[in-house]
JSON list of C-alpha atoms in Angstrom, two decimals:
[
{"chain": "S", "resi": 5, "resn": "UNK", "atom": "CA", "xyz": [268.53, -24.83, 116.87]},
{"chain": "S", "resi": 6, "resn": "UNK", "atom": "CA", "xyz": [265.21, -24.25, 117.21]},
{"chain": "S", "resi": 7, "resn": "UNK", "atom": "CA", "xyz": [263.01, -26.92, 118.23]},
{"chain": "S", "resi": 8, "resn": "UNK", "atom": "CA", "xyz": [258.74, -27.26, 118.62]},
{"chain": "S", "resi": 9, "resn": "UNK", "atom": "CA", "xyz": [257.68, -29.14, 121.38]},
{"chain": "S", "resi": 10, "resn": "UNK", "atom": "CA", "xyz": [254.34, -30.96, 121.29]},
{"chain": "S", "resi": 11, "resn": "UNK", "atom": "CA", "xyz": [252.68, -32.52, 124.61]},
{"chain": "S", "resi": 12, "resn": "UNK", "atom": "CA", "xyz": [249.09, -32.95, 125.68]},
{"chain": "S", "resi": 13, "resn": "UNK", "atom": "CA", "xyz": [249.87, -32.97, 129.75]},
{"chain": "S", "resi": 14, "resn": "UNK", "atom": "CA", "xyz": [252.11, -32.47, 132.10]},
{"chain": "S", "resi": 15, "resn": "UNK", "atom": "CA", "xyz": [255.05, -30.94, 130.22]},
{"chain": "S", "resi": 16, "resn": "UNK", "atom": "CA", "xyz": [257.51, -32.40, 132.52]},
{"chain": "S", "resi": 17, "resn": "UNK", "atom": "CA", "xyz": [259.88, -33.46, 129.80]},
{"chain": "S", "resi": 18, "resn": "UNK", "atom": "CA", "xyz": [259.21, -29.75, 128.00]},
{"chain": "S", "resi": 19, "resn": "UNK", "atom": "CA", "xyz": [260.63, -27.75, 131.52]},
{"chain": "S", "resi": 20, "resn": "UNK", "atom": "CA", "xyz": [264.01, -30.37, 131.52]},
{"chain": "S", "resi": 21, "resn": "UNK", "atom": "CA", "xyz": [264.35, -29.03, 127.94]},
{"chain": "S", "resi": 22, "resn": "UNK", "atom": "CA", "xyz": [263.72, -25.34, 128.60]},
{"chain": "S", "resi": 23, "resn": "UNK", "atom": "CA", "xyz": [266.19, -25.38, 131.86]},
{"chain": "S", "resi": 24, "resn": "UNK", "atom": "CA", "xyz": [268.60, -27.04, 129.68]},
{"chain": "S", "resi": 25, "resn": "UNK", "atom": "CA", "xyz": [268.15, -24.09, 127.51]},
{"chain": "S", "resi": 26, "resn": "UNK", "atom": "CA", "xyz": [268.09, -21.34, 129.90]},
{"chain": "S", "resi": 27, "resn": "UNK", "atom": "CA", "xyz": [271.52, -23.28, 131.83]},
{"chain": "S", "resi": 28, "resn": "UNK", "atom": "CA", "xyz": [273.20, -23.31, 128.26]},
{"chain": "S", "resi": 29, "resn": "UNK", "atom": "CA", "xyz": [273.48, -26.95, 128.56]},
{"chain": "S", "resi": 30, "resn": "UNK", "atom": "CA", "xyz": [271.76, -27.13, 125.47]},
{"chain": "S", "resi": 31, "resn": "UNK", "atom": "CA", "xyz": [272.79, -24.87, 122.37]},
{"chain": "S", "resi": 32, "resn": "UNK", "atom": "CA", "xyz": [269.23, -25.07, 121.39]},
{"chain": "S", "resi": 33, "resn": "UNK", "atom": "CA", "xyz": [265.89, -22.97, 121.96]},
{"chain": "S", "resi": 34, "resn": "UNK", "atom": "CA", "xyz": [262.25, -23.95, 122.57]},
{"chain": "S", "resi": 35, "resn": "UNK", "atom": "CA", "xyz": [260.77, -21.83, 119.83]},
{"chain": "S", "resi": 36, "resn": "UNK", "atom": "CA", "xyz": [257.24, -22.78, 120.18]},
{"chain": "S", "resi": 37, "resn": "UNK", "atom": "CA", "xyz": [254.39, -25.26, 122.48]},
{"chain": "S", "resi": 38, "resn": "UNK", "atom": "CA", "xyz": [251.69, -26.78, 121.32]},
{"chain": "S", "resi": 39, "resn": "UNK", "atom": "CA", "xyz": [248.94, -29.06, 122.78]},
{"chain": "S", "resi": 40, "resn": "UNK", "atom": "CA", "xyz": [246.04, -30.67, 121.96]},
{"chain": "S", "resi": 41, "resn": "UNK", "atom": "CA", "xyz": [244.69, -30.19, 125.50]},
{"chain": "S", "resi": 42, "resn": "UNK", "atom": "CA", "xyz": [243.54, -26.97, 126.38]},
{"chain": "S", "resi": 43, "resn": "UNK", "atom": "CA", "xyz": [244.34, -27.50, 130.08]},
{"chain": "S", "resi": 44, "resn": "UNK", "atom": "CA", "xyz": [247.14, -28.91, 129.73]},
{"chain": "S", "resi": 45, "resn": "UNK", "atom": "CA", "xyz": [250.40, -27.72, 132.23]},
{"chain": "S", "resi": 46, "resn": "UNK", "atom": "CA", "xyz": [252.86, -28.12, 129.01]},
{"chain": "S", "resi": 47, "resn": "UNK", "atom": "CA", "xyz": [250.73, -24.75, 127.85]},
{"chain": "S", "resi": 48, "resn": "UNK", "atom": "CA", "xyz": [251.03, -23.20, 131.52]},
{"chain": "S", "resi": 49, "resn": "UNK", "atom": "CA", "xyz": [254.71, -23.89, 131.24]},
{"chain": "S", "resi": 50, "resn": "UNK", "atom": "CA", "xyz": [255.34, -22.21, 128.14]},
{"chain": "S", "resi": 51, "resn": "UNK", "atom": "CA", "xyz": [253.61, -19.25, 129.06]},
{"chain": "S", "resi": 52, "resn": "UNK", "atom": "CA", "xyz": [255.82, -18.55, 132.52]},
{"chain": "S", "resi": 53, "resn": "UNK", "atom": "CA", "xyz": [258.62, -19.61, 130.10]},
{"chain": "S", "resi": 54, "resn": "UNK", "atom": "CA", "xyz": [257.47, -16.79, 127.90]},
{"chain": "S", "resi": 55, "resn": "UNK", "atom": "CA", "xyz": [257.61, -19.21, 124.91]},
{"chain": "S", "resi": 56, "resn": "UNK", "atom": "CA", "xyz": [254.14, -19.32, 122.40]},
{"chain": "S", "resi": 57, "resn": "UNK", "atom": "CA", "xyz": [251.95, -21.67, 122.68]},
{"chain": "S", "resi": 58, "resn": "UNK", "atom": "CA", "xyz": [249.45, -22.85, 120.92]},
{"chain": "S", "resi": 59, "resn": "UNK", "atom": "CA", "xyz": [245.83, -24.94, 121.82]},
{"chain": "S", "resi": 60, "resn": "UNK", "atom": "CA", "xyz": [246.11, -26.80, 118.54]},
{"chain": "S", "resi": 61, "resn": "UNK", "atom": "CA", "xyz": [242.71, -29.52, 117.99]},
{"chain": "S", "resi": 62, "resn": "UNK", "atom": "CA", "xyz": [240.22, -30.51, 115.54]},
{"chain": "S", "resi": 63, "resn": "UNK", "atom": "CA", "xyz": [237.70, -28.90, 117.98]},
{"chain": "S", "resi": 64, "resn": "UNK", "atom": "CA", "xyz": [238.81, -25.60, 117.52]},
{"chain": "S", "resi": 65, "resn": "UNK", "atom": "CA", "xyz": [239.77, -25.38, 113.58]},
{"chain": "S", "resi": 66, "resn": "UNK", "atom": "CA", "xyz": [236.89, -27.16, 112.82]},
{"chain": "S", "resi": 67, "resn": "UNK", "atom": "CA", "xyz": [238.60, -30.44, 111.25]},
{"chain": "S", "resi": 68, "resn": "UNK", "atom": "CA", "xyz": [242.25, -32.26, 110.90]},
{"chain": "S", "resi": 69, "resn": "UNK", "atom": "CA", "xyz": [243.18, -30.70, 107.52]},
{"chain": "S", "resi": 70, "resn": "UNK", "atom": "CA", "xyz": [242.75, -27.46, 108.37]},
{"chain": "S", "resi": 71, "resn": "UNK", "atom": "CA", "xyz": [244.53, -28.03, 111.50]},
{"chain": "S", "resi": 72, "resn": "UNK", "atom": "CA", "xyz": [247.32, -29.72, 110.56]},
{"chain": "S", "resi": 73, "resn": "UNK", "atom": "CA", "xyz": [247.74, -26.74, 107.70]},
{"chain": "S", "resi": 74, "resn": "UNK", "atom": "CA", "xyz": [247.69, -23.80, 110.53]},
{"chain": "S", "resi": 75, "resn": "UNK", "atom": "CA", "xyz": [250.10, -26.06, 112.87]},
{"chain": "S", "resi": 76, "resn": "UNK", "atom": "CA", "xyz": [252.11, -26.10, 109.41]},
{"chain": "S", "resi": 77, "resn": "UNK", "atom": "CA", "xyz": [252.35, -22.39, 109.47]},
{"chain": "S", "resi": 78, "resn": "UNK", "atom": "CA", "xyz": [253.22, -21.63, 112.45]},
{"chain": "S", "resi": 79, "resn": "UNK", "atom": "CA", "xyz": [256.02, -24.11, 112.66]},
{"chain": "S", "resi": 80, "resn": "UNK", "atom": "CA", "xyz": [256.87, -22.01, 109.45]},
{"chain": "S", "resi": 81, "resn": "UNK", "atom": "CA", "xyz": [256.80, -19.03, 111.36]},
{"chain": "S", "resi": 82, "resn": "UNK", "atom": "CA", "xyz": [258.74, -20.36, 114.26]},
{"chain": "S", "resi": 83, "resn": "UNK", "atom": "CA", "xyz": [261.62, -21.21, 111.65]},
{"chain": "S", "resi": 84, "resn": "UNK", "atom": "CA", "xyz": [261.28, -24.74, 113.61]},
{"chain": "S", "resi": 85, "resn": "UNK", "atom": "CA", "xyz": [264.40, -27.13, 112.44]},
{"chain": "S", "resi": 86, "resn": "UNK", "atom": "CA", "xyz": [263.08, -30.08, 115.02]},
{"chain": "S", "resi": 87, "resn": "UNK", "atom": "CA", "xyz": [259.39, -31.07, 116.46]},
{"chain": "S", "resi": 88, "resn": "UNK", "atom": "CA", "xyz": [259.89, -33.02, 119.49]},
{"chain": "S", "resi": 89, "resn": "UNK", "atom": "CA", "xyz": [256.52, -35.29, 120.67]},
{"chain": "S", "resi": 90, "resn": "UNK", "atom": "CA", "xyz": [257.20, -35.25, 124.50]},
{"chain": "S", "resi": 91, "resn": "UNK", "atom": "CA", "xyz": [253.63, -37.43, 125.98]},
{"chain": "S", "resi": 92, "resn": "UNK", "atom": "CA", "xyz": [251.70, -35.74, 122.59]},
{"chain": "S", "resi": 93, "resn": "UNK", "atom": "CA", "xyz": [248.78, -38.03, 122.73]},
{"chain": "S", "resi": 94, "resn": "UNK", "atom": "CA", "xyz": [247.43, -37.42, 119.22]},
{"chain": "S", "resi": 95, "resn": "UNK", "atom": "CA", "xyz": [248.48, -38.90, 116.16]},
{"chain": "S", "resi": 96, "resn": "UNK", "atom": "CA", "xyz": [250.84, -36.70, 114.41]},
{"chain": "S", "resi": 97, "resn": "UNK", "atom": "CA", "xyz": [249.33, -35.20, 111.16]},
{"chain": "S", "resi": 98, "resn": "UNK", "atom": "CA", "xyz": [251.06, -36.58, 107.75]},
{"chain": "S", "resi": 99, "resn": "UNK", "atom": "CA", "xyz": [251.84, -33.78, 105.62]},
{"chain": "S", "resi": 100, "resn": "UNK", "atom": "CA", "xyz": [253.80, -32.52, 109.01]},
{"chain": "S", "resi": 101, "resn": "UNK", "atom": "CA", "xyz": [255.37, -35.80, 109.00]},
{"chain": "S", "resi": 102, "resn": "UNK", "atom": "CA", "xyz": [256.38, -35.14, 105.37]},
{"chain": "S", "resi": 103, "resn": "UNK", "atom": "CA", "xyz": [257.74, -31.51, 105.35]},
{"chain": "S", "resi": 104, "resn": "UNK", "atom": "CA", "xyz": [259.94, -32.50, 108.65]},
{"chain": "S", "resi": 105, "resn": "UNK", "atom": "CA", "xyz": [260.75, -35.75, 107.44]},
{"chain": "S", "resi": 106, "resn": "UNK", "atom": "CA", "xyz": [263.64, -37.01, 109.90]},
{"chain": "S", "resi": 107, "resn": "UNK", "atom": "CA", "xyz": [263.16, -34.04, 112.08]},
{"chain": "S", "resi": 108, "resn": "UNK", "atom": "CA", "xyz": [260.22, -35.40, 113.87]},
{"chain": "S", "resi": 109, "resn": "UNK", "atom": "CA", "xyz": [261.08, -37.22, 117.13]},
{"chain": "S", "resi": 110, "resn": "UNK", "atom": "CA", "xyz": [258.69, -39.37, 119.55]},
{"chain": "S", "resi": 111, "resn": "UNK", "atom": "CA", "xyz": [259.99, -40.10, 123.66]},
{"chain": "S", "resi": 112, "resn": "UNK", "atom": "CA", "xyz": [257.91, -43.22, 124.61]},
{"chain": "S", "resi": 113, "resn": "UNK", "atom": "CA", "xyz": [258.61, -45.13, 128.32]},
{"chain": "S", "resi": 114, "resn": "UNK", "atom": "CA", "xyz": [259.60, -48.29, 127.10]},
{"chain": "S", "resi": 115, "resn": "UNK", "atom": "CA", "xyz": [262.31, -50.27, 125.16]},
{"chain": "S", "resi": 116, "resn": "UNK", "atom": "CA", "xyz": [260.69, -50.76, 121.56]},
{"chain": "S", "resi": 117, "resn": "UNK", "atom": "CA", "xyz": [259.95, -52.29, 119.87]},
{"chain": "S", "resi": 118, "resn": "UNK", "atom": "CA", "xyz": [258.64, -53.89, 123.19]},
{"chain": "S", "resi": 119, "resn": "UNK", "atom": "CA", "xyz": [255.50, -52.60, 124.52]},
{"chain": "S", "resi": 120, "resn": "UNK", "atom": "CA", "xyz": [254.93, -49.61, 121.47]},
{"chain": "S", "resi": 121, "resn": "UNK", "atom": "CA", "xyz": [251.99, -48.91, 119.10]},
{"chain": "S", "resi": 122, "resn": "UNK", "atom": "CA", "xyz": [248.34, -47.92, 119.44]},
{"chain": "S", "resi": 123, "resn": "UNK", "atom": "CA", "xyz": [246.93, -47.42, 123.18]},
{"chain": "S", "resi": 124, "resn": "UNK", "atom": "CA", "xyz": [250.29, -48.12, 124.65]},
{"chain": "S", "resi": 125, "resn": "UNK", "atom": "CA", "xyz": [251.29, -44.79, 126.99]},
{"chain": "S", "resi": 126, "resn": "UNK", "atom": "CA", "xyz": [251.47, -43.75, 129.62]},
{"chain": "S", "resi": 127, "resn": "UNK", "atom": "CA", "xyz": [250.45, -46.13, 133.11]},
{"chain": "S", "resi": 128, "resn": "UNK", "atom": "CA", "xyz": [249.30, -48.24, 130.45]},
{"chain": "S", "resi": 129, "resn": "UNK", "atom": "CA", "xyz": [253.09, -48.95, 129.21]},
{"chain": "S", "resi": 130, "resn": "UNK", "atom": "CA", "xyz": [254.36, -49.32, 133.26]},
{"chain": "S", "resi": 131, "resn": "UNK", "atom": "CA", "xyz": [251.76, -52.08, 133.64]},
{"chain": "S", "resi": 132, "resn": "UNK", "atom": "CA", "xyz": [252.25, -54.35, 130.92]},
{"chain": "S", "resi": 133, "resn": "UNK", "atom": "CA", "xyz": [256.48, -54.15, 131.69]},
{"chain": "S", "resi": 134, "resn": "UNK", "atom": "CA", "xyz": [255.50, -55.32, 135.53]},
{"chain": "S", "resi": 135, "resn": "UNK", "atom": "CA", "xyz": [252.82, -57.83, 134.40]},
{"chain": "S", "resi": 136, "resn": "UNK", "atom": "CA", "xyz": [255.77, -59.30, 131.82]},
{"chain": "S", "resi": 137, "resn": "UNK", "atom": "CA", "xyz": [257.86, -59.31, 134.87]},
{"chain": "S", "resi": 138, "resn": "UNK", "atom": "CA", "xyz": [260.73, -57.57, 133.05]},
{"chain": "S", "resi": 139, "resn": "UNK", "atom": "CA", "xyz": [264.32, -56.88, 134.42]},
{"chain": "S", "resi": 140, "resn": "UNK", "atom": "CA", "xyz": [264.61, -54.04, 132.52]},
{"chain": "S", "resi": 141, "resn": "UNK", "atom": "CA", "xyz": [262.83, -51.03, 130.76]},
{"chain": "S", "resi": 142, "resn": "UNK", "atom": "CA", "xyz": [263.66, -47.57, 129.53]},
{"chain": "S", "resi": 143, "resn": "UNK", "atom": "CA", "xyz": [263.16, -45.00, 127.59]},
{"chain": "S", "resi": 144, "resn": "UNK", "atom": "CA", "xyz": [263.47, -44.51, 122.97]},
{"chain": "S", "resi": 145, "resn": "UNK", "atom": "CA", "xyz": [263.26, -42.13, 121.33]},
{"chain": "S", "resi": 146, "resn": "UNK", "atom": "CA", "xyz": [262.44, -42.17, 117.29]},
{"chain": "S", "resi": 147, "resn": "UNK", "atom": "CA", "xyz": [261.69, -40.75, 114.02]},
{"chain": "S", "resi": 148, "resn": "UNK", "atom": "CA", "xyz": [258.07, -40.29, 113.62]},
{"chain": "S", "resi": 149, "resn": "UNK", "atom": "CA", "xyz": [256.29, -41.64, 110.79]},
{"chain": "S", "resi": 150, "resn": "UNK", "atom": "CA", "xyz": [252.77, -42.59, 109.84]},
{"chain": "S", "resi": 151, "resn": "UNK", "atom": "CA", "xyz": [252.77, -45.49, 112.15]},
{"chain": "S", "resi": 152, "resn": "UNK", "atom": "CA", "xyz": [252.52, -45.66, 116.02]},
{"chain": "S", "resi": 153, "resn": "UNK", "atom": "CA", "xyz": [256.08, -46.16, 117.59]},
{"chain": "S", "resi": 154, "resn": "UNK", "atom": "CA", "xyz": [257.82, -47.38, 114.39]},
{"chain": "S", "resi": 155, "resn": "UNK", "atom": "CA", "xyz": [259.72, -45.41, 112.90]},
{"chain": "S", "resi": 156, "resn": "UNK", "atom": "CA", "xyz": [263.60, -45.43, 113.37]},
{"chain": "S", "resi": 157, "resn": "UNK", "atom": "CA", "xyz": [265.36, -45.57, 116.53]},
{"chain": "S", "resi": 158, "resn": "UNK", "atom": "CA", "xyz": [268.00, -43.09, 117.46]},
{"chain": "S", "resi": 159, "resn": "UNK", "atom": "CA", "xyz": [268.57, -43.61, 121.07]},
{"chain": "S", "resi": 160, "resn": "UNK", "atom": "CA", "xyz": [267.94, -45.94, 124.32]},
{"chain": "S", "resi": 161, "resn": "UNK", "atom": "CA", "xyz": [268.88, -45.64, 127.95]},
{"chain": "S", "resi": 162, "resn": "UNK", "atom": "CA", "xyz": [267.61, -48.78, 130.41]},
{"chain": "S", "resi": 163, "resn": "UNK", "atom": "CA", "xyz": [266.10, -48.26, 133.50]},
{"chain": "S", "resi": 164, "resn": "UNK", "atom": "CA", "xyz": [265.99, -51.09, 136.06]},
{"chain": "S", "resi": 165, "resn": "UNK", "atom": "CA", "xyz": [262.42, -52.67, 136.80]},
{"chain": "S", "resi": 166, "resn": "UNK", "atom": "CA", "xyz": [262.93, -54.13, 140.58]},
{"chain": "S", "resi": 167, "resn": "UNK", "atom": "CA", "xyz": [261.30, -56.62, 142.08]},
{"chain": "S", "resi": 168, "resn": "UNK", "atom": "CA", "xyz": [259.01, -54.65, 144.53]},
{"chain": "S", "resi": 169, "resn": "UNK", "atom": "CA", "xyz": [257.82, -51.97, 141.56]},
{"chain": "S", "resi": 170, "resn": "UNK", "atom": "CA", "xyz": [254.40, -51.14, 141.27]},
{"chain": "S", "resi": 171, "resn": "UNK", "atom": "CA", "xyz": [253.58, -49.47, 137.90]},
{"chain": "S", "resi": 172, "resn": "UNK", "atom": "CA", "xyz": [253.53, -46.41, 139.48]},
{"chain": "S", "resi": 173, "resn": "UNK", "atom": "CA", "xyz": [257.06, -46.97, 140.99]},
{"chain": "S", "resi": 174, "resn": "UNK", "atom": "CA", "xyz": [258.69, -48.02, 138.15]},
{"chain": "S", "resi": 175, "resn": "UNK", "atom": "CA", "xyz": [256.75, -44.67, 135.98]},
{"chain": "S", "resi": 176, "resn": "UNK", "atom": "CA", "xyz": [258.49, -42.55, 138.65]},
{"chain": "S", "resi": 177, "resn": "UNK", "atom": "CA", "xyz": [261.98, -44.12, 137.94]},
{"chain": "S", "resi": 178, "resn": "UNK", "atom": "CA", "xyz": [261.31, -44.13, 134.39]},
{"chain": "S", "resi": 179, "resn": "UNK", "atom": "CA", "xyz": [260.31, -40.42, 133.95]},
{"chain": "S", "resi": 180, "resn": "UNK", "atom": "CA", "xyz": [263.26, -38.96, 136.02]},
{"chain": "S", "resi": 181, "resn": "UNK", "atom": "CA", "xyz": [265.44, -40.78, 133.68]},
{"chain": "S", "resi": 182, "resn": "UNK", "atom": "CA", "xyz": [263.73, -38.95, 130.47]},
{"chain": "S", "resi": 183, "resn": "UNK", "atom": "CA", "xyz": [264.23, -35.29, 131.90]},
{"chain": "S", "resi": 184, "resn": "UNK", "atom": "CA", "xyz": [268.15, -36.04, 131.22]},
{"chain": "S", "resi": 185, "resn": "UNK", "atom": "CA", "xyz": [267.56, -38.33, 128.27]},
{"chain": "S", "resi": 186, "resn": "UNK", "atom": "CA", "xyz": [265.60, -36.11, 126.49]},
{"chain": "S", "resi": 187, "resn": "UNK", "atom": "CA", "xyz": [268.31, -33.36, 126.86]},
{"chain": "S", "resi": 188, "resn": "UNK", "atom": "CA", "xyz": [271.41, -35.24, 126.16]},
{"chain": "S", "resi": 189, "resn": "UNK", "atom": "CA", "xyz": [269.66, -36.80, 122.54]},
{"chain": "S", "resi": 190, "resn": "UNK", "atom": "CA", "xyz": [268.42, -33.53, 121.73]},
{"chain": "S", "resi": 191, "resn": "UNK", "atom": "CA", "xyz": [272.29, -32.40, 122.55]},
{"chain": "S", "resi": 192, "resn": "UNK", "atom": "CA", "xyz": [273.78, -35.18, 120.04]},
{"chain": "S", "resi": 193, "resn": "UNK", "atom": "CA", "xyz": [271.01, -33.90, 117.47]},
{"chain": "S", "resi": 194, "resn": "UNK", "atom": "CA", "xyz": [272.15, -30.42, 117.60]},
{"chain": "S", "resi": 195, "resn": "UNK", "atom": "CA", "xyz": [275.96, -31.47, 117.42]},
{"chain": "S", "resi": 196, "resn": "UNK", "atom": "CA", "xyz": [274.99, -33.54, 114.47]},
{"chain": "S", "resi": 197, "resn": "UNK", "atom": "CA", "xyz": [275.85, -36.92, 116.19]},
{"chain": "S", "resi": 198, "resn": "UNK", "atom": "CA", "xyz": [272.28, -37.59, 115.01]},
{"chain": "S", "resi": 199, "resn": "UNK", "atom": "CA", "xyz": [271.44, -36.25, 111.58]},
{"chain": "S", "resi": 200, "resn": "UNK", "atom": "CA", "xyz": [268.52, -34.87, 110.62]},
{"chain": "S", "resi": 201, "resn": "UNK", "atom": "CA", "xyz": [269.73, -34.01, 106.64]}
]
Protein backbone atom coordinates (compact mmCIF):
# COMPACT_ATOMS: atom_id res chain seq x y z
CA UNK A 1 0.00 0.00 0.00
CA UNK A 2 1.21 3.06 -0.79
CA UNK A 3 0.67 5.84 1.43
CA UNK A 4 1.51 10.06 1.16
CA UNK A 5 2.58 11.51 4.18
CA UNK A 6 1.95 15.20 4.84
CA UNK A 7 3.76 17.15 7.87
CA UNK A 8 4.93 20.72 8.25
CA UNK A 9 7.83 19.90 11.08
CA UNK A 10 9.52 17.57 12.66
CA UNK A 11 8.56 14.37 10.83
CA UNK A 12 8.93 12.33 13.85
CA UNK A 13 5.79 10.34 13.27
CA UNK A 14 6.90 10.08 9.25
CA UNK A 15 10.57 8.15 10.36
CA UNK A 16 8.31 5.53 12.88
CA UNK A 17 6.41 4.93 9.60
CA UNK A 18 9.36 4.60 7.23
CA UNK A 19 11.35 2.17 9.84
CA UNK A 20 8.23 0.29 10.05
CA UNK A 21 8.54 0.01 6.39
CA UNK A 22 12.09 -0.65 5.94
CA UNK A 23 11.71 -3.52 9.25
CA UNK A 24 8.71 -5.08 7.22
CA UNK A 25 6.58 -4.45 10.13
CA UNK A 26 4.44 -2.68 7.92
CA UNK A 27 3.36 -4.20 4.41
CA UNK A 28 3.12 -0.69 3.27
CA UNK A 29 5.48 2.00 1.52
CA UNK A 30 5.96 5.77 1.98
CA UNK A 31 5.50 6.71 -1.64
CA UNK A 32 5.79 10.36 -1.34
CA UNK A 33 6.45 13.71 1.47
CA UNK A 34 5.09 16.72 1.33
CA UNK A 35 5.24 19.93 3.46
CA UNK A 36 4.11 23.15 3.58
CA UNK A 37 7.32 24.28 5.32
CA UNK A 38 10.22 24.57 3.34
CA UNK A 39 12.54 23.87 6.30
CA UNK A 40 10.88 21.53 7.61
CA UNK A 41 12.94 18.03 8.97
CA UNK A 42 9.83 15.80 7.58
CA UNK A 43 11.47 17.03 3.98
CA UNK A 44 15.16 16.29 5.31
CA UNK A 45 13.86 12.91 6.29
CA UNK A 46 12.48 11.92 3.14
CA UNK A 47 15.36 12.84 1.27
CA UNK A 48 18.01 10.48 3.42
CA UNK A 49 15.02 8.07 3.11
CA UNK A 50 15.36 8.51 -0.60
CA UNK A 51 11.55 9.02 -0.77
CA UNK A 52 10.20 12.45 -2.97
CA UNK A 53 9.31 15.16 -1.47
CA UNK A 54 7.68 17.90 -2.21
CA UNK A 55 7.67 21.92 -0.73
CA UNK A 56 3.97 22.17 -1.48
CA UNK A 57 2.45 26.15 -0.46
CA UNK A 58 0.41 28.84 -1.81
CA UNK A 59 3.72 30.84 -1.82
CA UNK A 60 5.26 28.94 -4.34
CA UNK A 61 2.27 28.03 -6.92
CA UNK A 62 1.08 31.26 -6.64
CA UNK A 63 -2.48 30.47 -4.97
CA UNK A 64 -4.55 27.39 -3.21
CA UNK A 65 -6.27 26.16 -6.41
CA UNK A 66 -3.50 25.75 -8.29
CA UNK A 67 -1.82 24.12 -5.50
CA UNK A 68 -4.09 21.86 -4.38
CA UNK A 69 -4.43 20.74 -8.37
CA UNK A 70 -0.43 20.01 -8.66
CA UNK A 71 -0.52 18.21 -5.04
CA UNK A 72 -3.51 16.33 -6.93
CA UNK A 73 -1.16 15.16 -9.56
CA UNK A 74 1.42 14.08 -8.00
CA UNK A 75 -0.50 12.00 -5.54
CA UNK A 76 -1.73 10.69 -9.04
CA UNK A 77 1.61 9.98 -9.97
CA UNK A 78 2.60 8.39 -6.74
CA UNK A 79 -0.41 5.86 -7.32
CA UNK A 80 -1.11 7.05 -3.51
CA UNK A 81 -4.06 4.65 -1.98
CA UNK A 82 -3.76 6.63 1.64
CA UNK A 83 -2.65 10.42 2.65
CA UNK A 84 -1.70 10.38 6.16
CA UNK A 85 -1.65 14.19 8.00
CA UNK A 86 1.14 13.46 10.61
CA UNK A 87 1.50 17.44 12.53
CA UNK A 88 0.37 18.94 8.72
CA UNK A 89 -0.46 22.34 9.97
CA UNK A 90 -2.47 23.55 6.97
CA UNK A 91 -5.90 22.96 6.23
CA UNK A 92 -6.24 20.15 3.89
CA UNK A 93 -7.47 21.28 0.38
CA UNK A 94 -11.22 20.00 -0.55
CA UNK A 95 -11.19 18.58 -3.86
CA UNK A 96 -8.18 16.31 -2.19
CA UNK A 97 -10.55 15.62 0.48
CA UNK A 98 -13.04 14.53 -2.21
CA UNK A 99 -11.00 12.30 -4.63
CA UNK A 100 -9.53 10.38 -1.34
CA UNK A 101 -12.65 10.42 0.38
CA UNK A 102 -12.10 7.90 3.44
CA UNK A 103 -8.49 7.59 2.62
CA UNK A 104 -7.49 10.75 4.26
CA UNK A 105 -6.34 10.32 7.90
CA UNK A 106 -5.46 13.14 10.63
CA UNK A 107 -3.06 12.00 14.10
CA UNK A 108 -3.96 14.78 16.63
CA UNK A 109 -2.50 14.52 20.60
CA UNK A 110 -5.60 14.38 22.28
CA UNK A 111 -8.79 12.29 22.94
CA UNK A 112 -11.52 14.03 20.64
CA UNK A 113 -13.64 15.16 20.51
CA UNK A 114 -11.92 16.78 23.63
CA UNK A 115 -9.54 19.48 23.00
CA UNK A 116 -9.84 19.33 18.70
CA UNK A 117 -10.66 22.03 16.10
CA UNK A 118 -9.13 25.30 14.95
CA UNK A 119 -5.75 26.49 16.80
CA UNK A 120 -5.69 23.38 18.88
CA UNK A 121 -1.99 21.55 18.16
CA UNK A 122 0.62 21.06 19.16
CA UNK A 123 1.92 22.60 23.02
CA UNK A 124 -1.22 24.29 22.60
CA UNK A 125 -3.28 20.81 22.99
CA UNK A 126 -0.68 19.62 26.15
CA UNK A 127 -1.69 22.82 27.95
CA UNK A 128 -5.26 22.96 27.92
CA UNK A 129 -5.30 18.80 29.03
CA UNK A 130 -2.98 19.99 32.24
CA UNK A 131 -4.95 23.22 32.84
CA UNK A 132 -8.35 20.78 32.76
CA UNK A 133 -6.43 18.71 35.14
CA UNK A 134 -7.20 15.53 33.19
CA UNK A 135 -6.37 11.86 34.23
CA UNK A 136 -6.05 10.90 30.95
CA UNK A 137 -5.15 11.89 27.27
CA UNK A 138 -4.03 10.23 24.08
CA UNK A 139 -3.77 10.10 20.84
CA UNK A 140 -6.99 9.76 17.50
CA UNK A 141 -6.68 9.38 14.64
CA UNK A 142 -9.60 10.25 11.86
CA UNK A 143 -11.03 10.67 8.54
CA UNK A 144 -10.40 14.06 7.28
CA UNK A 145 -13.06 16.17 6.10
CA UNK A 146 -13.76 19.83 5.53
CA UNK A 147 -13.86 20.53 9.17
CA UNK A 148 -11.02 20.74 11.79
CA UNK A 149 -10.77 17.41 13.83
CA UNK A 150 -14.27 16.08 12.93
CA UNK A 151 -14.48 13.76 10.85
CA UNK A 152 -14.83 10.00 11.87
CA UNK A 153 -12.84 8.29 14.37
CA UNK A 154 -11.04 5.10 13.64
CA UNK A 155 -8.75 4.62 16.50
CA UNK A 156 -7.68 5.76 20.22
CA UNK A 157 -4.92 4.72 22.57
CA UNK A 158 -4.83 6.70 26.25
CA UNK A 159 -1.91 7.98 27.64
CA UNK A 160 -1.76 8.76 31.37
CA UNK A 161 -1.57 12.60 32.37
CA UNK A 162 0.26 12.41 36.02
CA UNK A 163 0.10 14.59 38.54
CA UNK A 164 3.60 16.27 38.29
CA UNK A 165 3.27 16.80 34.18
CA UNK A 166 4.18 19.90 32.76
CA UNK A 167 2.85 20.34 29.18
CA UNK A 168 5.99 19.59 27.97
CA UNK A 169 6.15 16.29 30.01
CA UNK A 170 3.05 15.02 29.20
CA UNK A 171 3.89 16.09 24.97
CA UNK A 172 6.93 13.83 25.50
CA UNK A 173 4.79 10.86 26.80
CA UNK A 174 2.23 11.56 24.35
CA UNK A 175 4.42 11.61 21.17
CA UNK A 176 6.39 8.36 21.99
CA UNK A 177 3.09 6.73 22.17
CA UNK A 178 2.13 7.98 18.42
CA UNK A 179 5.44 6.55 16.77
CA UNK A 180 3.76 2.96 17.58
CA UNK A 181 0.19 4.15 17.20
CA UNK A 182 0.61 5.52 14.05
CA UNK A 183 2.15 2.20 12.77
CA UNK A 184 -0.12 -0.31 14.24
CA UNK A 185 -3.52 1.83 12.68
CA UNK A 186 -1.84 2.22 9.53
CA UNK A 187 -1.19 -1.82 9.94
CA UNK A 188 -5.11 -2.52 10.59
CA UNK A 189 -5.74 -0.12 7.47
CA UNK A 190 -3.63 -2.11 5.21
CA UNK A 191 -5.11 -5.52 6.55
CA UNK A 192 -8.48 -4.02 5.94
CA UNK A 193 -9.48 -4.03 9.70
CA UNK A 194 -10.15 -0.39 8.78
CA UNK A 195 -11.74 0.14 5.38
CA UNK A 196 -11.08 2.64 3.22
CA UNK A 197 -13.74 1.31 0.19
Amino acid sequence: MNVAIFASHNGSDLQAVIDACRKGKLKARVCAVFSNNSDSRALLRAKEANIDSYHVSAKVYGNEYVMNNEILKLLDAHQTDIIFLAGYLKRFGHDIVKKYHNRVFNIHPSLLPKYGGQGMYGITVHQAVVKAQEKISGITIHRVNDEYDRGEIVAQTTVPVLPYDTAEILAARVLEREHEFIVEVIGKIVDGDIPIG
